[in-house]
Coordinates of N, CA and C in Angstrom, one line a residue:
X1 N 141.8 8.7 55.7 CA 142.2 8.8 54.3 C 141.0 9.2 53.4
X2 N 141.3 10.3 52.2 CA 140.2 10.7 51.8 C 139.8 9.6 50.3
X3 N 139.0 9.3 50.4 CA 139.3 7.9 49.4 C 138.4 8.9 48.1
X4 N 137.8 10.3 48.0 CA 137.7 11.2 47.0 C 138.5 11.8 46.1
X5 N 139.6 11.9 47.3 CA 140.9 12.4 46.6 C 141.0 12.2 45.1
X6 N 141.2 13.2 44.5 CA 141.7 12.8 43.0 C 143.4 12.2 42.8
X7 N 143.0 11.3 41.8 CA 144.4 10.5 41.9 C 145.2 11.4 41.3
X8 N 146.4 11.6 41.3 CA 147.9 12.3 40.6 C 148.1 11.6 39.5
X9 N 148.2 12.8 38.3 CA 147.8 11.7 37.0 C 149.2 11.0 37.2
X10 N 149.6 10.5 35.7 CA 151.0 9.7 36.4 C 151.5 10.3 35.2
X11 N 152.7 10.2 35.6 CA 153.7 11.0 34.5 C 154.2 10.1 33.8
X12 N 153.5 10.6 32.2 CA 154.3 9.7 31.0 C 155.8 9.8 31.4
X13 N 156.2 8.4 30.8 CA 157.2 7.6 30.8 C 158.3 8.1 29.6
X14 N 159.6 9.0 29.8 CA 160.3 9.6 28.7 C 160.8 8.4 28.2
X15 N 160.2 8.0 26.3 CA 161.3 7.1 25.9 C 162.6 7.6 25.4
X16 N 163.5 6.3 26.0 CA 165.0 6.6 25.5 C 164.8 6.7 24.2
X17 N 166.4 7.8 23.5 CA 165.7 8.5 22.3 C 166.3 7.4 21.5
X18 N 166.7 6.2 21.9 CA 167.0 5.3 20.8 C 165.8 4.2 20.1
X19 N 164.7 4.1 21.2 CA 163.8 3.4 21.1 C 162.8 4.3 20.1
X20 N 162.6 5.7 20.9 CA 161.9 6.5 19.5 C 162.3 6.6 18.4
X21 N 163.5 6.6 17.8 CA 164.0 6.5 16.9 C 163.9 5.4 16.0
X22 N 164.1 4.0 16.9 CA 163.2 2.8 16.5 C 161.6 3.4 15.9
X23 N 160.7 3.7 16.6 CA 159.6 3.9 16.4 C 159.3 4.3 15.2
X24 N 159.9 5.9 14.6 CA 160.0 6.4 13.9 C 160.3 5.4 12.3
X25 N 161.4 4.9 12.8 CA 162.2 4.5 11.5 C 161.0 3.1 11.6
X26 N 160.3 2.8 12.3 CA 158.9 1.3 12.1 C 158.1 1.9 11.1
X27 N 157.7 3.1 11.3 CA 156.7 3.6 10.5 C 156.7 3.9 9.2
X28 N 158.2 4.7 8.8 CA 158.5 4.7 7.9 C 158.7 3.8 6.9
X29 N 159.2 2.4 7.3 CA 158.9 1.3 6.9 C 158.0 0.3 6.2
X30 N 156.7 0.8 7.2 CA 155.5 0.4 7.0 C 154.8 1.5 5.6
X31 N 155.3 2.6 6.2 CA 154.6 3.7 4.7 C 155.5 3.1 3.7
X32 N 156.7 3.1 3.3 CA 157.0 2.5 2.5 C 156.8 1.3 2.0
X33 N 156.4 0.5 2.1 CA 156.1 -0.5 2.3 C 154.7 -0.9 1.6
X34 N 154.1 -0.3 2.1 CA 152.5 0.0 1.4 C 152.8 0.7 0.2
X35 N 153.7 1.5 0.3 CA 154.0 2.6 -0.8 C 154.2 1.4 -2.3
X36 N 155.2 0.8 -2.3 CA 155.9 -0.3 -2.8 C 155.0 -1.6 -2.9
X37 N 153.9 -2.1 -2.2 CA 152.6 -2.8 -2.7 C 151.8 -2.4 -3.4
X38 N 151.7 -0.9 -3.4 CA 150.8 -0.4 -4.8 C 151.7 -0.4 -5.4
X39 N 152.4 0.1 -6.2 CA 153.4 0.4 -7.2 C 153.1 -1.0 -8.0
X40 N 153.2 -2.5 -6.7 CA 153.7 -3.6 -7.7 C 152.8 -4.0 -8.5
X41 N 151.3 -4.1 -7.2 CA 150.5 -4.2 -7.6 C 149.4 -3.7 -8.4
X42 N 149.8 -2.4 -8.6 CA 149.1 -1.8 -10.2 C 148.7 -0.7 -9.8
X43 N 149.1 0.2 -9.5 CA 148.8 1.7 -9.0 C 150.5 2.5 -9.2
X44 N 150.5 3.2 -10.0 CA 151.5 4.1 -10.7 C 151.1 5.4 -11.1
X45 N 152.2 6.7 -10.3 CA 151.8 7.7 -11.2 C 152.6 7.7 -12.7
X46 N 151.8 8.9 -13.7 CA 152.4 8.9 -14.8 C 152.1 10.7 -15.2
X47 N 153.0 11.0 -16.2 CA 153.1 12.6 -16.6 C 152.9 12.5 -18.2
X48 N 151.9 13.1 -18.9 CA 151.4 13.3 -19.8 C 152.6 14.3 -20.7
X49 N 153.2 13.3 -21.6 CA 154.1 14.1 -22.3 C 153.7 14.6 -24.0
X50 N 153.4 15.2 -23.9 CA 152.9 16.0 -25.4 C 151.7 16.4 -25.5
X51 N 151.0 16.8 -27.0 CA 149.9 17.9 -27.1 C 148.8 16.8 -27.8
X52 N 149.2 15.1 -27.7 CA 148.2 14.7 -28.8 C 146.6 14.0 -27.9
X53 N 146.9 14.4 -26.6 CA 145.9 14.1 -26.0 C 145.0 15.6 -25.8
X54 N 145.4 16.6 -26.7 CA 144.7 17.9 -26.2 C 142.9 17.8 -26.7
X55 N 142.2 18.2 -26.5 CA 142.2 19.1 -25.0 C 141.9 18.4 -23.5
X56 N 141.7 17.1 -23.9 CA 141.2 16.1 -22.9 C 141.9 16.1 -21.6
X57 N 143.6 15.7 -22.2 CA 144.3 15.6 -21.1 C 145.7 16.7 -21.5
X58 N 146.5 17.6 -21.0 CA 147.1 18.5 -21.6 C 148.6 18.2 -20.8
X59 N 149.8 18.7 -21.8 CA 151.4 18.5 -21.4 C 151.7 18.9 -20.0
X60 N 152.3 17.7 -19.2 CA 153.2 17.5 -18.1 C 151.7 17.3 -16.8
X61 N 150.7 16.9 -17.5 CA 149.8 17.1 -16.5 C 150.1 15.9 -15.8
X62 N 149.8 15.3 -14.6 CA 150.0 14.2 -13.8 C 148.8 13.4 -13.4
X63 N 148.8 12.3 -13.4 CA 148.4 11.2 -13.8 C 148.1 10.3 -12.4
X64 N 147.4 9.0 -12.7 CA 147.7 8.2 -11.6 C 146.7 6.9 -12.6
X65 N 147.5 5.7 -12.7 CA 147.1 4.7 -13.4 C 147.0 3.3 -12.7
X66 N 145.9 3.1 -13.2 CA 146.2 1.7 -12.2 C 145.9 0.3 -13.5
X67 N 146.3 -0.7 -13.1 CA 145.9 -2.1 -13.8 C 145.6 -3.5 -12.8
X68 N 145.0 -2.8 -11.9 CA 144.2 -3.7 -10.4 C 143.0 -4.3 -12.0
X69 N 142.9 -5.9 -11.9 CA 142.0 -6.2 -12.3 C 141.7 -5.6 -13.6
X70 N 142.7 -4.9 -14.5 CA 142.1 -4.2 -16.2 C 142.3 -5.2 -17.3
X71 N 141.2 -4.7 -17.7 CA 140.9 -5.7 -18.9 C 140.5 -4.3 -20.4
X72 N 141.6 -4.6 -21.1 CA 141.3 -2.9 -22.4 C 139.8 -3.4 -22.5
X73 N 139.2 -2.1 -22.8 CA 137.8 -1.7 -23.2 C 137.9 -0.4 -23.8
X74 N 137.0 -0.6 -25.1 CA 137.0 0.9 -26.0 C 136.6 1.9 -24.9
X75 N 137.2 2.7 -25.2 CA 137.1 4.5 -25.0 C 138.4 4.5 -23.8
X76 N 138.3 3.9 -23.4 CA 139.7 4.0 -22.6 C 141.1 4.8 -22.6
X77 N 141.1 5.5 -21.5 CA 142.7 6.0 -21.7 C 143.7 5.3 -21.0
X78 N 144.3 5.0 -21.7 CA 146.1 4.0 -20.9 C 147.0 4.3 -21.3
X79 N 147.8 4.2 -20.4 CA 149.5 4.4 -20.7 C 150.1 2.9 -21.2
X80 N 150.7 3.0 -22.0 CA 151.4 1.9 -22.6 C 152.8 2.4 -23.0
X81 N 153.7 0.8 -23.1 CA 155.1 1.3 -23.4 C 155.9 0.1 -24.0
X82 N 155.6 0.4 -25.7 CA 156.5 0.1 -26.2 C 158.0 -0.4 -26.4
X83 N 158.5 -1.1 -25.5 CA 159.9 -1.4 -26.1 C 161.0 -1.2 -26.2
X84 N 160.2 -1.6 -27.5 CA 160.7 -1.8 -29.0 C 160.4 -1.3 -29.5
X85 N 160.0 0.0 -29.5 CA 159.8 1.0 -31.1 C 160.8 1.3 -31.1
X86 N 161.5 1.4 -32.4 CA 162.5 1.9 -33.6 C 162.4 3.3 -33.4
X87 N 161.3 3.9 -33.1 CA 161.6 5.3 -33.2 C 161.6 6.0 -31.7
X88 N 163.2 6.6 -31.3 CA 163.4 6.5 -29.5 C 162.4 7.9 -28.9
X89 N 161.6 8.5 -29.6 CA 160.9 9.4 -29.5 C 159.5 8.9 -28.6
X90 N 159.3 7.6 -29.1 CA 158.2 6.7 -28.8 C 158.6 5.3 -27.9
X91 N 159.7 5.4 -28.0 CA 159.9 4.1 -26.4 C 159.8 5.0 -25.7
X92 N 158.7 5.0 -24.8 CA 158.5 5.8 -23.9 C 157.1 5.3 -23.4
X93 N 157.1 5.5 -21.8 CA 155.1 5.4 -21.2 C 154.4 7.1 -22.2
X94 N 153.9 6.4 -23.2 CA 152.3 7.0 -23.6 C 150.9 6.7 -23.4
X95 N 150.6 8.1 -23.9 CA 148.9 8.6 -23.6 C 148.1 8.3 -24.3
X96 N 147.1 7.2 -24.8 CA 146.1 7.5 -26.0 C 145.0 7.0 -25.7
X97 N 143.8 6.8 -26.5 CA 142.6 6.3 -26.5 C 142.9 5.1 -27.0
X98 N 141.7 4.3 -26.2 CA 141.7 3.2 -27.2 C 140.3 3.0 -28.0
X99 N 140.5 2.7 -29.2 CA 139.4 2.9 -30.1 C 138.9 1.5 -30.5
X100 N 139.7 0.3 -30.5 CA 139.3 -0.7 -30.9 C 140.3 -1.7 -29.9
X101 N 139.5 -3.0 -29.9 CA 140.4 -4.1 -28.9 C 140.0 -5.5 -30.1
X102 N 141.0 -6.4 -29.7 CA 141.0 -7.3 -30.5 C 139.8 -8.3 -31.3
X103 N 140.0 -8.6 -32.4 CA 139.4 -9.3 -32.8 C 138.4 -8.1 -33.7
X104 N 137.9 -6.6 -33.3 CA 137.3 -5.7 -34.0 C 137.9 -5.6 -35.1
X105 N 136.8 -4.9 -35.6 CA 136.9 -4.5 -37.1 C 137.0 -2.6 -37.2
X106 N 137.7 -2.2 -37.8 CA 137.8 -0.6 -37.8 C 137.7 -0.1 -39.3
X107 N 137.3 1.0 -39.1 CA 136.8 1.7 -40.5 C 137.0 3.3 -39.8
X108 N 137.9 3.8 -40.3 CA 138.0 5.4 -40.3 C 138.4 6.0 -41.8
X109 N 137.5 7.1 -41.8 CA 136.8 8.2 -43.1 C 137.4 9.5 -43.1
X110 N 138.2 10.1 -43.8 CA 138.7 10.9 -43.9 C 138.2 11.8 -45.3
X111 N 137.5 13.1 -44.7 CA 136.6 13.8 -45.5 C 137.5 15.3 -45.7
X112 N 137.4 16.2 -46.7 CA 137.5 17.6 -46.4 C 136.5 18.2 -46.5
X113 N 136.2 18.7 -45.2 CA 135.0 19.6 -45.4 C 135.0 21.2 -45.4
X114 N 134.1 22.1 -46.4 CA 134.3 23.4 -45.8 C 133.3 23.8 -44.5
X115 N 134.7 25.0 -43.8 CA 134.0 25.3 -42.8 C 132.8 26.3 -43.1
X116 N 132.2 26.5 -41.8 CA 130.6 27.1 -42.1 C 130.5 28.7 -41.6
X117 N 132.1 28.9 -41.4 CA 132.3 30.4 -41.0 C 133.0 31.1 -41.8
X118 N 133.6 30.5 -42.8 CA 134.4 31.3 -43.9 C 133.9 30.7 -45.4
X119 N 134.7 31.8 -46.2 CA 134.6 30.8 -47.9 C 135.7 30.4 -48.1
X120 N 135.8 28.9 -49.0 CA 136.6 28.5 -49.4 C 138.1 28.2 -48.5
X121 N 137.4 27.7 -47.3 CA 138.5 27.2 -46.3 C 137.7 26.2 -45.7
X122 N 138.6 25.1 -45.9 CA 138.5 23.5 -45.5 C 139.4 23.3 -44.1
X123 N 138.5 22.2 -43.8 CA 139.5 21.1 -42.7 C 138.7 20.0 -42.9
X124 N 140.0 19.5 -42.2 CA 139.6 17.7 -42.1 C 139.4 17.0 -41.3
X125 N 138.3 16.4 -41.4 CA 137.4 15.6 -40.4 C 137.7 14.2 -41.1
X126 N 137.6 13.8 -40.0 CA 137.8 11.8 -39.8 C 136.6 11.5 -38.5
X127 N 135.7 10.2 -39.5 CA 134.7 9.4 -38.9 C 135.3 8.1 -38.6
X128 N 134.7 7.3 -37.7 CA 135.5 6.2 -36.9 C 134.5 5.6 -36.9
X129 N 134.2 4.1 -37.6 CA 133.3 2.7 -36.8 C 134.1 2.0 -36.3
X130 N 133.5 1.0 -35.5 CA 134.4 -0.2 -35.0 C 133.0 -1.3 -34.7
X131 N 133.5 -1.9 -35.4 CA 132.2 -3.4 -35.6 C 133.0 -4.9 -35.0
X132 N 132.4 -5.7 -35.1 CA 132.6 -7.2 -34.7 C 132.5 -8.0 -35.6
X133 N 132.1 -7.4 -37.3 CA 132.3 -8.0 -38.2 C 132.5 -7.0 -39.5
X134 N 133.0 -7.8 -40.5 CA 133.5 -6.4 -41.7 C 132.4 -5.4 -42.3
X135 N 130.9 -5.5 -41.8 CA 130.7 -4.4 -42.1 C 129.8 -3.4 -41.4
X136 N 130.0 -2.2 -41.8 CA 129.9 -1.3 -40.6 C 128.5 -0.1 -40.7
X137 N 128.0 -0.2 -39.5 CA 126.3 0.3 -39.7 C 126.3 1.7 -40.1
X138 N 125.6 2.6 -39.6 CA 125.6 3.9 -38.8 C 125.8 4.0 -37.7
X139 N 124.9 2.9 -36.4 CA 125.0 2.7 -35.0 C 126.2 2.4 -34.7
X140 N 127.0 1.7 -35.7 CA 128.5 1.3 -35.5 C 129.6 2.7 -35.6
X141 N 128.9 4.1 -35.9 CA 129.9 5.0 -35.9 C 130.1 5.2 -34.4
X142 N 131.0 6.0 -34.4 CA 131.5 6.6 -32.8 C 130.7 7.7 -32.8
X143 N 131.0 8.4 -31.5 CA 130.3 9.6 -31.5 C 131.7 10.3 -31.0
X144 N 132.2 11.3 -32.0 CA 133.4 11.9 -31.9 C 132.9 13.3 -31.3
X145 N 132.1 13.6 -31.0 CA 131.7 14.8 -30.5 C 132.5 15.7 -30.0
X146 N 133.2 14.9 -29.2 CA 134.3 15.9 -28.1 C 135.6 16.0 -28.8
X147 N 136.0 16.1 -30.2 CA 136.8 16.5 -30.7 C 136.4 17.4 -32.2
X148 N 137.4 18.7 -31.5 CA 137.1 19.9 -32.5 C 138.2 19.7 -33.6
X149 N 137.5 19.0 -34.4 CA 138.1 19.2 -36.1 C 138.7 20.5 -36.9
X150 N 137.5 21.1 -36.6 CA 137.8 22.4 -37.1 C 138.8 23.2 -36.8
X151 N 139.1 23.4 -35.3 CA 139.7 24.2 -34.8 C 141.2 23.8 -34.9
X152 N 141.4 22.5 -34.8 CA 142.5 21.9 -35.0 C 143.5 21.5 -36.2
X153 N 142.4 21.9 -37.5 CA 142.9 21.6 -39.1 C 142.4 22.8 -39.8
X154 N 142.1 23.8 -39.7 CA 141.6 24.6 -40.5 C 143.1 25.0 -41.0
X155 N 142.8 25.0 -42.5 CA 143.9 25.4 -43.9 C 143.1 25.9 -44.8
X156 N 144.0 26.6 -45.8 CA 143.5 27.4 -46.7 C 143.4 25.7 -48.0
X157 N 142.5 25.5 -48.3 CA 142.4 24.1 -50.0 C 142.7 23.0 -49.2
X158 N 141.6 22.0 -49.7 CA 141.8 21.1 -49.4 C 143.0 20.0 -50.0
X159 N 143.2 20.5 -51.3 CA 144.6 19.9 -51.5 C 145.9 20.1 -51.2
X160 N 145.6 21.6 -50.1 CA 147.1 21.8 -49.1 C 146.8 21.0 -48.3
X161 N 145.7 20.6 -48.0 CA 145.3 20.0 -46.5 C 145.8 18.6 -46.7
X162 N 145.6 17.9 -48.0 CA 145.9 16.7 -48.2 C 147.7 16.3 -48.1
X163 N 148.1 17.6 -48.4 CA 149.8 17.4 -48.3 C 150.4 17.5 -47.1
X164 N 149.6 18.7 -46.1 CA 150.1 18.2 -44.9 C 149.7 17.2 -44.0
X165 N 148.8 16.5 -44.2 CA 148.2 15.6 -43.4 C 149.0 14.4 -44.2
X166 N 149.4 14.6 -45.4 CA 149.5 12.9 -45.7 C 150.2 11.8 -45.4
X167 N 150.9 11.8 -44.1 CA 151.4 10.6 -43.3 C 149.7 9.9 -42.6
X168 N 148.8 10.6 -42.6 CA 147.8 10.2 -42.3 C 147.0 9.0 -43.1
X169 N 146.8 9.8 -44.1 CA 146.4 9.7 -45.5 C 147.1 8.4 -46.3
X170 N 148.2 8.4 -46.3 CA 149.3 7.4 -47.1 C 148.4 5.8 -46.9
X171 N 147.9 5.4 -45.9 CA 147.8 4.2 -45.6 C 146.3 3.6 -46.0
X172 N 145.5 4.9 -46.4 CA 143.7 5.0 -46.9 C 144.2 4.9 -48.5
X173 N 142.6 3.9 -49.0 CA 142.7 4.4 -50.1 C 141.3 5.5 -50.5
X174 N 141.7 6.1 -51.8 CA 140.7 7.7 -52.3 C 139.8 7.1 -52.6
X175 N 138.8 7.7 -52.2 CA 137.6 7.2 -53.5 C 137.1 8.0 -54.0
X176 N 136.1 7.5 -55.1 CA 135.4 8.6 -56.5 C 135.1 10.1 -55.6
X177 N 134.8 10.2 -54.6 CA 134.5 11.0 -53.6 C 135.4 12.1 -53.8
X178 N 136.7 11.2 -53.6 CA 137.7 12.6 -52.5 C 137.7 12.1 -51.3
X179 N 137.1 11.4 -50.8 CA 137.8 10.8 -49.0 C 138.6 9.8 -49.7
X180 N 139.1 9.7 -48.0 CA 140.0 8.7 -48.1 C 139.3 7.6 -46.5
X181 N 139.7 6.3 -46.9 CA 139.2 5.1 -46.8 C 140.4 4.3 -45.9
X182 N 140.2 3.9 -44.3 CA 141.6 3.0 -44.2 C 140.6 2.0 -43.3
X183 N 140.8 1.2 -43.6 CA 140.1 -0.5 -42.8 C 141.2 -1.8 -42.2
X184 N 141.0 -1.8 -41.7 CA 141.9 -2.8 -40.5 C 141.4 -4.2 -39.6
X185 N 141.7 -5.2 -39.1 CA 141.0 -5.4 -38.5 C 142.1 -6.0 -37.0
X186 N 141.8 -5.8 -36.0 CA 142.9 -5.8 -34.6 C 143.0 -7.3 -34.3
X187 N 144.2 -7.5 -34.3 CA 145.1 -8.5 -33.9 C 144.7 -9.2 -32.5
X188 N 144.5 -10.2 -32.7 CA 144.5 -11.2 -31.1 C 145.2 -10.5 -29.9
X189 N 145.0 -10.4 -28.9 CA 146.6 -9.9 -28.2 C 146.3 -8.6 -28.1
X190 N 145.8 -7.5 -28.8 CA 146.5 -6.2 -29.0 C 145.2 -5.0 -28.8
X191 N 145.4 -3.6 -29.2 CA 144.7 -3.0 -29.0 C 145.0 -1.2 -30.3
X192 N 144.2 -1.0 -31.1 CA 144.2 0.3 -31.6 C 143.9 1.4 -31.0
X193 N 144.7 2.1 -31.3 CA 145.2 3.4 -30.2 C 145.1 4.7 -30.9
X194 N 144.3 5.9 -30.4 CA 144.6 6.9 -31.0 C 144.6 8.2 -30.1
X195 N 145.2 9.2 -30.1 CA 145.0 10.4 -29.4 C 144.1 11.0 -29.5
X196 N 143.4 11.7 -28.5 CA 142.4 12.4 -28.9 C 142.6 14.0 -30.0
X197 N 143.8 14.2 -30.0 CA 144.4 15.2 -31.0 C 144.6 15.3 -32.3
X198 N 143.7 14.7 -33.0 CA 143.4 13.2 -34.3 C 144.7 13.8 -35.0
X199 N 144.7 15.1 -35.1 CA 145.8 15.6 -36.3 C 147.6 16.1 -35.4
X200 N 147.6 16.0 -34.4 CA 148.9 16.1 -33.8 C 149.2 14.9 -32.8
X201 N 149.4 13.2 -33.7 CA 148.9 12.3 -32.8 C 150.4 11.3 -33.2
X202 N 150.8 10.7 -32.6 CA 151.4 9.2 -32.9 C 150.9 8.3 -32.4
X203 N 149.9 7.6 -33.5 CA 149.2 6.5 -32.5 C 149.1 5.4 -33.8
X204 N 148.1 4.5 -33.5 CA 148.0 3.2 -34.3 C 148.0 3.3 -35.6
X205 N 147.9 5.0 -36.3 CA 147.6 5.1 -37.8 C 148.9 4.7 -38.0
X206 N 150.1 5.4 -37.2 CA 151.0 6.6 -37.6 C 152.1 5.7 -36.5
X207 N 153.5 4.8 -36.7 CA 154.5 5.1 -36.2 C 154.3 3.7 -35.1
X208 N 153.1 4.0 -34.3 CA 152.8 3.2 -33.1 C 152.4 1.7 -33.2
X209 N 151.5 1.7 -34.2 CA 151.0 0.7 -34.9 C 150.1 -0.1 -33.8
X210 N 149.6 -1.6 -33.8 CA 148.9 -2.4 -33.0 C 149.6 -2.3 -31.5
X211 N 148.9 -1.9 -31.0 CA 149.3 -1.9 -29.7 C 149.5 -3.6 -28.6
X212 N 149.8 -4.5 -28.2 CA 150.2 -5.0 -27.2 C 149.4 -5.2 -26.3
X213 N 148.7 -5.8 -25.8 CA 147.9 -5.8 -24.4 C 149.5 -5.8 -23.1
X214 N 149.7 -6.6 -23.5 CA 151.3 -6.9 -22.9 C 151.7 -5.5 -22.0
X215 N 151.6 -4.3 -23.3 CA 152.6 -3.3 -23.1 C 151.5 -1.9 -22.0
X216 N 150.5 -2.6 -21.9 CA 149.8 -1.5 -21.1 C 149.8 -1.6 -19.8
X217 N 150.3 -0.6 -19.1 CA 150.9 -0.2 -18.0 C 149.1 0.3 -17.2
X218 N 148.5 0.7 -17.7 CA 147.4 0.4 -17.2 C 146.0 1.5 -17.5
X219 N 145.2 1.3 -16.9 CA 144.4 2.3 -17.5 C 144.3 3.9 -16.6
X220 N 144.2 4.8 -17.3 CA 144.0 6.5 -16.8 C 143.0 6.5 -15.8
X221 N 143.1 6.6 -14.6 CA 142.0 6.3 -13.2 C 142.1 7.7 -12.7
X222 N 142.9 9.0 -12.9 CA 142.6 10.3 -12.1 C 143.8 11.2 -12.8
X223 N 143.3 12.1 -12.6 CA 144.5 13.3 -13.2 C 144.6 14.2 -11.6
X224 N 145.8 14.5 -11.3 CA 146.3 15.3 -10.5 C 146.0 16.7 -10.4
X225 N 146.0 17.2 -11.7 CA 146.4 18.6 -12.0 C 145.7 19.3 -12.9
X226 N 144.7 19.4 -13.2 CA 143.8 19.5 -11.8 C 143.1 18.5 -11.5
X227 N 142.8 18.0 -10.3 CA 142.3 16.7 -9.9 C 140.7 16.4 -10.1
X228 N 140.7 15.2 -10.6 CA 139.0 15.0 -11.4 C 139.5 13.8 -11.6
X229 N 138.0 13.2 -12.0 CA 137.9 12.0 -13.1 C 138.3 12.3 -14.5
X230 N 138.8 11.3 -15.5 CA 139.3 11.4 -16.8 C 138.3 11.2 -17.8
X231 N 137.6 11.2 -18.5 CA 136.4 10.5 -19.9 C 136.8 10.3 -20.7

């Protein structure tokens, strides 16, 4: 006997197709299943509905949010979902920044400025502090850098500009200036919210009011479409 001989592989074993079928339907199981552990535990997708997050985040874009461990922190983007808002436009999972978290103090400035490319055409810019006591430094301003004012408000007079903006406006008061002036300070519990689209926004000035910690579904961790990190 040749004890070199190569052995004869062995011939896989056909499973009965009901056991595969078993198999099959195990796995599926198990992907679901995991599928349905994140969901519970704080991983959700979400779809960006409207223009007030432009240009940051833009309509129907797709999302993925999680609230593993979130605790609100300024600059933040989260979905949150109201309710109870009265207005059925806004019961719904939204998109916004968060600009202040409880206990802060807020101060946003509402200027008309002319632009530096034409004559005698304004837009409106709004400055934002948020302090830890009622009064507010320079170091206490934001840095709004990544939102174009201009491009987004330019009108012919600033006193057209004051009439279409003034659901904004309504809640500031004027001063000797001409700006307008609105101060707040955030509720225990909750969180001020605003779009990055200052002038096409429903957020904490306007409608949305004090946001909820409660109601936040969680914080913006990835965009799908095109896929990146968020800022």
């Amino acid at each position: 006997m040749n004890e070199n001989k190569e052995k004869a592989p062995k011939e896989k074993v056909k499973q009965h197709p009901i056991a595969e079928a078993f198999e099959y339907l195990e796995i599926l199981v198990f992907a679901a299943a995991a599928v349905l552990l994140l969901f519970t535990f704080g991983i959700r997708p979400c779809t960006v509905d409207g223009n007030s997050m432009h240009d940051t985040l833009e309509n129907k874009q797709m999302l993925i949010v999680s609230d593993i461990l979130y605790t609100p922190d300024n600059g933040d983007i989260v979905v949150f979902h109201q309710s109870d808002n009265p207005n059925p436009n806004l019961n719904k999972p939204l998109v916004k920044r968060i600009i202040a978290t409880e206990g802060q103090y807020l101060k946003l400035k509402y200027t008309f400025v002319e632009s530096s490319d034409y004559t005698d055409i304004y837009y409106l810019k709004m400055d934002v502090w948020v302090s830890d006591d009622a009064t507010f430094s320079d170091s206490e301003k934001l840095d709004e850098s990544h939102i174009d004012f201009e491009a987004i408000s330019m009108k012919n007079e600033f006193n057209y500009l004051a009439q279409i903006y003034s659901h904004y406006l309504s809640r500031c008061e004027k001063t000797d200036d001409g700006e307008y002036v609105f101060e707040t300070t955030v509720p225990k519990g909750h969180i001020f919210v605003m779009g990055d689209n200052r002038f096409n926004s429903d957020d904490s000035r306007l409608n949305v009011g004090f946001v909820d910690n409660r109601c936040i579904l969680g914080k913006v961790a990835l965009r799908l479409s095109p896929f990146g990190k968020v800022q």
